[in-house]
Coordinates of C-alpha atoms in Angstrom, one line a residue:
X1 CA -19.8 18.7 -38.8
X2 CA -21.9 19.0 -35.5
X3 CA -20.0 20.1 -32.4
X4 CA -20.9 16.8 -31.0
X5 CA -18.7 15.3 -33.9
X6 CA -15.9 17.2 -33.2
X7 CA -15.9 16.7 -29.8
X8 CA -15.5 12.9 -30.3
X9 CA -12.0 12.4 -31.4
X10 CA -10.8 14.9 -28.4
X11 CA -12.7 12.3 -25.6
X12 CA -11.2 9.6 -27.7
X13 CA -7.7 10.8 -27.0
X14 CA -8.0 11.6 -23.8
X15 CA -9.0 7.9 -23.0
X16 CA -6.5 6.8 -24.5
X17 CA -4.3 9.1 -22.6
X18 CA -5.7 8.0 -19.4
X19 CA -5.4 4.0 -20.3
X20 CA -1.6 4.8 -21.3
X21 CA -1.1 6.5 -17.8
X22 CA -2.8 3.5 -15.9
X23 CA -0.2 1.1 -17.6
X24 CA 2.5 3.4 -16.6
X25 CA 1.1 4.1 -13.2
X26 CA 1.6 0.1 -12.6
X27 CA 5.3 -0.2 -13.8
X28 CA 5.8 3.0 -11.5
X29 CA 4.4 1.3 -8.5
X30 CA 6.9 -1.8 -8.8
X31 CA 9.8 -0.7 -10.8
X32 CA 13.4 0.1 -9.5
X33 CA 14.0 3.7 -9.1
X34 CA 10.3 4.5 -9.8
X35 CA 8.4 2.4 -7.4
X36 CA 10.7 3.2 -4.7
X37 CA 9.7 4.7 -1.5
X38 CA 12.7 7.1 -1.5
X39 CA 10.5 9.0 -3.8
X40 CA 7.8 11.2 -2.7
X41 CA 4.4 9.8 -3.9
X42 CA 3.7 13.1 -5.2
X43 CA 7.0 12.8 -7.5
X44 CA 6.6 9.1 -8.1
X45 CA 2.9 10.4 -9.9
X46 CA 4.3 13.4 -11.8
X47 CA 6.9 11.3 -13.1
X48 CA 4.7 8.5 -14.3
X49 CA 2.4 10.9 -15.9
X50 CA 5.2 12.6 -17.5
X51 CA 6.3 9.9 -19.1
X52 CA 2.9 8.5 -20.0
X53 CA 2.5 11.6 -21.7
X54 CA 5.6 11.6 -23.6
X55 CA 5.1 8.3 -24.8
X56 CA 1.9 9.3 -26.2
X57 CA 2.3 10.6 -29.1
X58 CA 4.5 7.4 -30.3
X59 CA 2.9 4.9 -29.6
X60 CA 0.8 2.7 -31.9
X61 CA -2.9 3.5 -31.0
X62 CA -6.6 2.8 -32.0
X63 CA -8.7 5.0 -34.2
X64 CA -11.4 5.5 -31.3
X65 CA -13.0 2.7 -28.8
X66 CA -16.4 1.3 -29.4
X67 CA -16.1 -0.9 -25.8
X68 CA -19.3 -1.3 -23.7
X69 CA -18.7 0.6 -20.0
X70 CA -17.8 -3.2 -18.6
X71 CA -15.5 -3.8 -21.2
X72 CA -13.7 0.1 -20.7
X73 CA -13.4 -1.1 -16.8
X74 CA -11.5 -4.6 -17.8
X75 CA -9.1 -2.4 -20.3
X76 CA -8.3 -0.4 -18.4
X77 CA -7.8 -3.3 -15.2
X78 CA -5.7 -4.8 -18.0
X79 CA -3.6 -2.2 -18.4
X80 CA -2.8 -1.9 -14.7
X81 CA -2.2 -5.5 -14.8
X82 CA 0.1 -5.4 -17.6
X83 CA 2.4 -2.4 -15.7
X84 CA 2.6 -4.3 -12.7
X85 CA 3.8 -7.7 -13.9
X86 CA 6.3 -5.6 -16.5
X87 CA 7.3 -3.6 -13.1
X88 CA 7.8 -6.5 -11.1
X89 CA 9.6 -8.0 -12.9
X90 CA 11.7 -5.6 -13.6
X91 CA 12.4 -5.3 -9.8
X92 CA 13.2 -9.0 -9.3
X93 CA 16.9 -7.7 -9.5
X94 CA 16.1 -5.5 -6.8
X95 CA 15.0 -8.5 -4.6
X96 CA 18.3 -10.4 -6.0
X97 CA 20.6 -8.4 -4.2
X98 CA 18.3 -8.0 -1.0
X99 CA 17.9 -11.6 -0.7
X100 CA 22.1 -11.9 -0.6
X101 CA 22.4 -9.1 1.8
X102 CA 19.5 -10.7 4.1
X103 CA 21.5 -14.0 3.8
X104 CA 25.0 -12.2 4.7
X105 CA 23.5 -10.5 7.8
X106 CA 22.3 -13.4 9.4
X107 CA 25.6 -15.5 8.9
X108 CA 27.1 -12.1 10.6
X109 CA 24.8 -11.7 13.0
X110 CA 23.9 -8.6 12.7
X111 CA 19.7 -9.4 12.5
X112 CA 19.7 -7.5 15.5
X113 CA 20.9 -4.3 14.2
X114 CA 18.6 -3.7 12.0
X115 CA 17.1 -0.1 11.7
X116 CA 14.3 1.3 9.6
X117 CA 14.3 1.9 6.2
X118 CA 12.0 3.8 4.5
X119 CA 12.4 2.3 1.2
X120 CA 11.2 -0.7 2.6
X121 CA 8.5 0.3 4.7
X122 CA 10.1 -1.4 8.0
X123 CA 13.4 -2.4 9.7
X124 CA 16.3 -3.4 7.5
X125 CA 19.8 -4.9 8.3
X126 CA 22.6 -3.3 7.5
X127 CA 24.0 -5.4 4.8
X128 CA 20.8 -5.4 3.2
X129 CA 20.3 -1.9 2.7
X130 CA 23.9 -1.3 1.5
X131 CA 23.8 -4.2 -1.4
X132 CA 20.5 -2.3 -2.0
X133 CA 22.0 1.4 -2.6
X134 CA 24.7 -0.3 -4.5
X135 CA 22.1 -2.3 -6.6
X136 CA 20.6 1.1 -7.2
X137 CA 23.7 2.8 -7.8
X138 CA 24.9 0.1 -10.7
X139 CA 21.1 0.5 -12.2
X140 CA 21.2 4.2 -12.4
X141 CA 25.0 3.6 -13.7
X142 CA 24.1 1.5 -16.9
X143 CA 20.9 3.5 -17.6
X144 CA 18.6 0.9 -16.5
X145 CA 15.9 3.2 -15.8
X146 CA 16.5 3.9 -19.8
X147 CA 15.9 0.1 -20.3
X148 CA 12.7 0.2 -18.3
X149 CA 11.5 3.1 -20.2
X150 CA 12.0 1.3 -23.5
X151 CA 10.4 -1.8 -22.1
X152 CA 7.3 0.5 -21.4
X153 CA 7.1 1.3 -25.0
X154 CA 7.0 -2.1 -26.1
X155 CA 4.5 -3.3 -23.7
X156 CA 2.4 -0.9 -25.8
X157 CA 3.7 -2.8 -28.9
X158 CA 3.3 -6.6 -27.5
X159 CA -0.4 -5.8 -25.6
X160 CA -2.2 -2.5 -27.2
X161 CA -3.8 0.0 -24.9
X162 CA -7.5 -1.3 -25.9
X163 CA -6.6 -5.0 -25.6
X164 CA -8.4 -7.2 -22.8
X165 CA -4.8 -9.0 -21.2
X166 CA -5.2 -12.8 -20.0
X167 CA -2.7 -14.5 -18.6
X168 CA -1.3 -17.6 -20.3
X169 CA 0.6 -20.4 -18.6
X170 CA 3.3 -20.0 -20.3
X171 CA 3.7 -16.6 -18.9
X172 CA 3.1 -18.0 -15.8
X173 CA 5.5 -20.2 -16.1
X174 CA 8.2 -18.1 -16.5
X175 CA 7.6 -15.6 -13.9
X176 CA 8.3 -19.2 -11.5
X177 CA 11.4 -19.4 -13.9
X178 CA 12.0 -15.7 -13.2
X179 CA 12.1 -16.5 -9.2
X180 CA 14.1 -19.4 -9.3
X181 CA 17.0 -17.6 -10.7
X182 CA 16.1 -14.7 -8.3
X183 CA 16.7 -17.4 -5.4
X184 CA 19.9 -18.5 -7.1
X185 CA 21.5 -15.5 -7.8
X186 CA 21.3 -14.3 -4.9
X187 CA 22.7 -17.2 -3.2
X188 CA 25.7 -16.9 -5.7
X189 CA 26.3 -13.3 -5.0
X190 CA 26.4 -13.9 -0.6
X191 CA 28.2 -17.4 -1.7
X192 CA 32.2 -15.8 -0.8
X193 CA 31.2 -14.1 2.5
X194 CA 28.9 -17.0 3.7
X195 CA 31.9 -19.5 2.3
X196 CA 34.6 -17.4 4.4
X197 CA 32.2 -18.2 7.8
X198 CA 31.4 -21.4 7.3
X199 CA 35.4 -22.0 7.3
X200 CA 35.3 -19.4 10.2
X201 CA 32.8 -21.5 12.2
X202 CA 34.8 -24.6 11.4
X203 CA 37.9 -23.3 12.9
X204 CA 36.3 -22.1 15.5
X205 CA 35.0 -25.7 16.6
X206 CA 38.5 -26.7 16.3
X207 CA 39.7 -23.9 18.5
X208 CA 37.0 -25.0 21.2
X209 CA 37.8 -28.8 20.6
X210 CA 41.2 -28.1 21.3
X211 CA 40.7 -25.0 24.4
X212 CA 37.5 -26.0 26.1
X213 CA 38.5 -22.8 28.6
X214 CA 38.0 -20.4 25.8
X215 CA 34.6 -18.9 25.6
X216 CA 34.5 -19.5 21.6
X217 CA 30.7 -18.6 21.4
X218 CA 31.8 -14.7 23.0
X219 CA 35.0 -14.7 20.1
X220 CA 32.9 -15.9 17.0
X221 CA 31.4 -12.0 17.0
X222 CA 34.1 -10.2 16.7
X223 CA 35.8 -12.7 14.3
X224 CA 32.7 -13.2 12.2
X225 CA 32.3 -9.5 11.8
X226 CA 35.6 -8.9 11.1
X227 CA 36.1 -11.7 8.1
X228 CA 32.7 -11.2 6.7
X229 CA 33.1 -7.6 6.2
X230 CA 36.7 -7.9 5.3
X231 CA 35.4 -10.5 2.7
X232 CA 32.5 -8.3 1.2
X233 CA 34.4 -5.3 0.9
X234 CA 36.8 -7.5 -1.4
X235 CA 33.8 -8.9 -3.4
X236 CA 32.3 -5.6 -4.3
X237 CA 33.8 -5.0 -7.9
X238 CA 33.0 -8.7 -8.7
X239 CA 29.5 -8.3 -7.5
X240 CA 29.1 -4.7 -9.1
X241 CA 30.2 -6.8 -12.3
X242 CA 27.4 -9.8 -11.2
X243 CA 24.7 -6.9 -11.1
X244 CA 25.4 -5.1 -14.5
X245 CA 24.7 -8.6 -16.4
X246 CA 21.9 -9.9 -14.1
X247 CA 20.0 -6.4 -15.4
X248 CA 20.8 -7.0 -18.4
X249 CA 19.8 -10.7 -18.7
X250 CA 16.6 -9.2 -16.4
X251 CA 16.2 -6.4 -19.5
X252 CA 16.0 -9.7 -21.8
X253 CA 13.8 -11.8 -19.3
X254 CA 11.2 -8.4 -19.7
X255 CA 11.0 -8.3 -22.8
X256 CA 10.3 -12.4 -22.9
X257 CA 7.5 -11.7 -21.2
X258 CA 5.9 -9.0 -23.3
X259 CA 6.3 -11.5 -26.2
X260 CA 4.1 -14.1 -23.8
X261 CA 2.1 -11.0 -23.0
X262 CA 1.1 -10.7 -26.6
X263 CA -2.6 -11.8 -27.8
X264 CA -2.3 -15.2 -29.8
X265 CA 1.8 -14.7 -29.1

């Protein structure tokens, strides 16, 4: 055996080494926990590659790749693909609770407190960021992260690491699906503390009907503030409870996908 010869399962390998650290490099840039901004770039890369790395060895690979240089560069542009629609997806629960906190702060009015937030690259309000950490809190809680890791290996399973990835409409289709309950849910978990102001706001017409002399408009702020928070602090153990089975149902939602990620699935 030539040393050319030898050589040629080693460059095989690390190929596929590099195509299984491009998928994971795509979950990592969108996932919760791992695509966050909390997280040094420089940490968010080691860990990907870490993992990529420990995967490895597991996961069900070619004998060696035959592909033309064109067809390497849409392999390994499918494997990107294929980490960032797992990832996003994944972080659809992430934009869940957002979306209710974003809803809750402007029925507060608190839009113009809003500082910045690193996490999401610009000013937050405060109601946001708080469902957020405890969004991230529950995740971390239930092992989520461990769920995503598992869904990373079975990306590998549904769509191998040489396989050219095309998106179906059916897959299509349920990512649409996918945001529609995002948009639900989150109403449902803001529904008690923008339910408690709406009846605020409605007794506070009557009050102005009935007291034209009271400046109502300078009362609502204090009052608003008051029952909303009063009202979301009482809500937090129900929507701690919310959040462990929206991951989970997201967990199932992911792994729907790789199925519709499959080739000929």
């Amino acid at each position: 055996m030539t040393g050319a010869e030898a050589l040629e399962p080693g460059i095989v390998a690390i190929e596929l080494w590099g195509l299984t650290i491009a998928r994971c490099m795509g979950i990592g840039l969108q996932a919760p926990i791992f695509g966050s901004r909390h997280i040094t770039m420089r940490a968010r890369v080691g860990s990907v590659i870490v993992i990529a790395t420990a995967l490895y060895p597991t996961l069900p690979m070619p004998q060696g790749l035959t592909a033309s240089v064109p067809q390497h560069l849409g392999i390994i542009f499918s494997n990107i693909m294929v980490g960032l629609l797992v990832g996003f997806a994944a972080s659809l629960t992430m934009y869940t609770i957002q979306f209710a906190g974003e809803l809750v702060d402007t029925q507060l009015g608190l839009s113009t407190a809003a500082s910045f937030d690193p996490s999401a690259g610009g000013t937050v309000n405060m109601i946001r960021r708080f469902k957020f950490y405890l969004a991230m809190m529950v995740y971390l809680i239930i092992n989520g992260h461990h769920s995503l890791i598992i869904a990373i290996y079975r990306s590998f399973q549904a769509v191998p690491v040489d396989a050219m990835f095309v998106p179906r409409s059916a897959l299509i289709g349920e990512f649409v699906s996918m945001t529609n309950d995002m948009l639900f849910l989150g109403v449902q978990i803001a529904s008690p503390c923008m339910a408690a102001l709406y009846i605020v706001q409605m007794a506070l017409g009557l009050v102005a009907r009935a007291a034209p002399q009271m400046n109502v408009f300078m009362l609502s702020f204090p009052v608003n503030i008051l029952v909303g928070t009063t009202v979301l602090s009482a809500a937090i153990p129900y929507v701690a409870k919310k959040l462990v089975l929206i991951f989970t149902d997201n967990y199932m939602s992911v792994l729907k996908l790789l199925l519709l990620m499959k080739p000929g699935g």
